[in-house]
Short mmCIF file of C-alpha atoms in Angstrom, two decimals:
data_model
loop_
_atom_site.label_atom_id
_atom_site.label_comp_id
_atom_site.label_asym_id
_atom_site.label_seq_id
_atom_site.Cartn_x
_atom_site.Cartn_y
_atom_site.Cartn_z
CA MET A 1 105.69 68.11 126.18
CA THR A 2 109.73 68.31 125.45
CA SER A 3 111.05 65.39 124.07
CA LEU A 4 114.30 63.75 125.80
CA ILE A 5 117.18 64.28 122.90
CA ASP A 6 115.77 68.41 123.09
CA VAL A 7 116.29 68.40 127.13
CA ILE A 8 119.63 67.27 126.45
CA PHE A 9 120.84 69.07 123.44
CA LEU A 10 120.00 71.77 125.68
CA LEU A 11 121.52 71.33 128.74
CA LEU A 12 124.38 70.11 126.36
CA LEU A 13 124.24 73.46 124.48
CA PHE A 14 124.44 75.62 127.93
CA PHE A 15 127.39 73.58 130.16
CA MET A 16 129.33 74.32 126.63
CA LEU A 17 128.52 77.88 127.08
CA THR A 18 128.81 78.86 130.36
CA SER A 19 132.19 76.38 131.11
CA THR A 20 135.38 78.68 130.55
CA PHE A 21 137.97 77.86 127.87
CA SER A 22 141.07 80.17 129.11
CA LYS A 23 143.73 78.20 129.47
CA TYR A 24 145.28 78.83 132.86
CA SER A 25 148.75 79.56 133.41
CA GLU A 26 151.22 78.38 135.55
CA VAL A 27 153.69 79.52 137.83
CA GLU A 28 157.03 77.86 139.10
CA LEU A 29 157.96 78.07 142.65
CA MET A 30 161.04 76.99 144.35
CA ASN A 31 161.59 76.28 147.52
CA ALA A 32 164.20 77.77 150.06
CA ALA A 33 166.98 74.46 150.40
CA SER A 34 170.51 74.28 151.89
CA GLY A 35 173.02 73.89 150.39
CA ASN A 36 171.86 74.76 145.98
CA GLY A 37 174.69 76.18 144.74
CA HIS A 38 174.07 80.20 143.91
CA GLU A 39 177.21 81.21 145.09
CA ASN A 40 177.62 82.67 141.50
CA LYS A 41 174.95 84.82 141.29
CA GLN A 42 173.85 88.32 142.10
CA MET A 43 171.62 87.48 145.30
CA LEU A 44 168.98 90.32 145.67
CA PHE A 45 166.53 90.32 148.72
CA VAL A 46 162.45 91.34 148.79
CA SER A 47 160.22 91.77 150.88
CA LEU A 48 156.56 91.82 149.88
CA GLY A 49 154.13 92.55 152.52
CA GLU A 50 150.02 93.48 151.90
CA ASP A 51 150.60 97.02 150.90
CA SER A 52 154.26 97.30 150.82
CA LEU A 53 157.29 95.95 148.69
CA MET A 54 160.92 96.75 149.12
CA LEU A 55 164.68 95.63 147.53
CA ASN A 56 167.28 95.39 149.14
CA ALA A 57 165.75 97.62 152.35
CA GLN A 58 164.64 100.38 149.68
CA ASN A 59 160.64 100.69 149.12
CA VAL A 60 159.74 100.37 145.93
CA ASP A 61 156.79 100.26 143.42
CA MET A 62 155.92 96.69 141.19
CA SER A 63 155.77 98.58 137.92
CA LEU A 64 159.31 99.75 138.60
CA ILE A 65 160.93 96.17 140.42
CA ALA A 66 162.13 94.92 136.91
CA GLY A 67 164.02 97.06 135.91
CA LEU A 68 165.36 97.67 139.14
CA VAL A 69 166.38 94.28 139.49
CA GLU A 70 167.66 94.26 135.94
CA ALA A 71 170.18 97.46 136.85
CA GLN A 72 171.26 95.66 139.83
CA PRO A 73 175.42 94.67 138.72
CA ASN A 74 175.79 90.82 137.93
CA ASP A 75 178.88 88.84 136.49
CA GLY A 76 176.94 88.11 133.43
CA SER A 77 175.49 84.61 135.56
CA GLY A 78 171.87 86.14 136.36
CA HIS A 79 170.86 87.02 139.69
CA LEU A 80 169.02 85.22 142.64
CA VAL A 81 166.15 86.89 143.95
CA LEU A 82 164.88 85.99 147.52
CA ILE A 83 161.61 86.71 148.36
CA ASN A 84 159.99 87.08 151.56
CA LEU A 85 156.64 87.10 152.29
CA GLY A 86 154.97 88.99 154.89
CA GLU A 87 152.01 87.37 157.17
CA GLU A 88 149.40 89.26 155.60
CA THR A 89 150.66 88.66 152.20
CA SER A 90 147.52 87.36 149.55
CA SER A 91 148.70 84.66 147.07
CA GLN A 92 147.60 87.24 144.01
CA ARG A 93 150.05 89.56 145.29
CA LEU A 94 153.02 87.10 145.02
CA VAL A 95 151.78 86.06 141.73
CA ASP A 96 151.81 89.58 140.58
CA LEU A 97 155.46 89.66 141.72
CA LEU A 98 156.40 86.76 140.00
CA THR A 99 154.71 88.47 137.20
CA SER A 100 156.66 91.50 136.86
CA LEU A 101 159.68 89.90 137.31
CA ARG A 102 159.11 86.87 134.21
CA VAL A 103 160.68 89.39 131.93
CA VAL A 104 164.23 89.63 133.70
CA LYS A 105 166.94 87.49 132.08
CA ASP A 106 168.87 84.82 133.94
CA LEU A 107 166.58 85.41 136.92
CA GLN A 108 165.67 82.54 139.51
CA THR A 109 162.68 83.37 142.26
CA MET A 110 163.40 81.60 145.41
CA ILE A 111 160.47 81.80 148.21
CA LEU A 112 161.86 81.99 151.55
CA SER A 113 159.57 80.50 154.31
#
């Protein structure tokens, strides 16, 4: 028969090995609101669907969108990307888009609802 301390040790070992030690990343979201004063930023419109991605009404590839946003002219104050989500768009697709756009300097994203 197994002693109680052995059982407790085995349970502790089991839970330590099966738990995840990964650090979960956070994604900052900002909802659209009136009067935030974004007049000086270059506004870009992104329409995100389940199977499509459009930047200013032009179909683009997810891997190229960061470069295309950086290539848009601005006055040095950065870009404001307005993101419109389609009906069937998954949250993973939104996270993929925000991750792709993370490399753009002076970028602010806003999710339209």
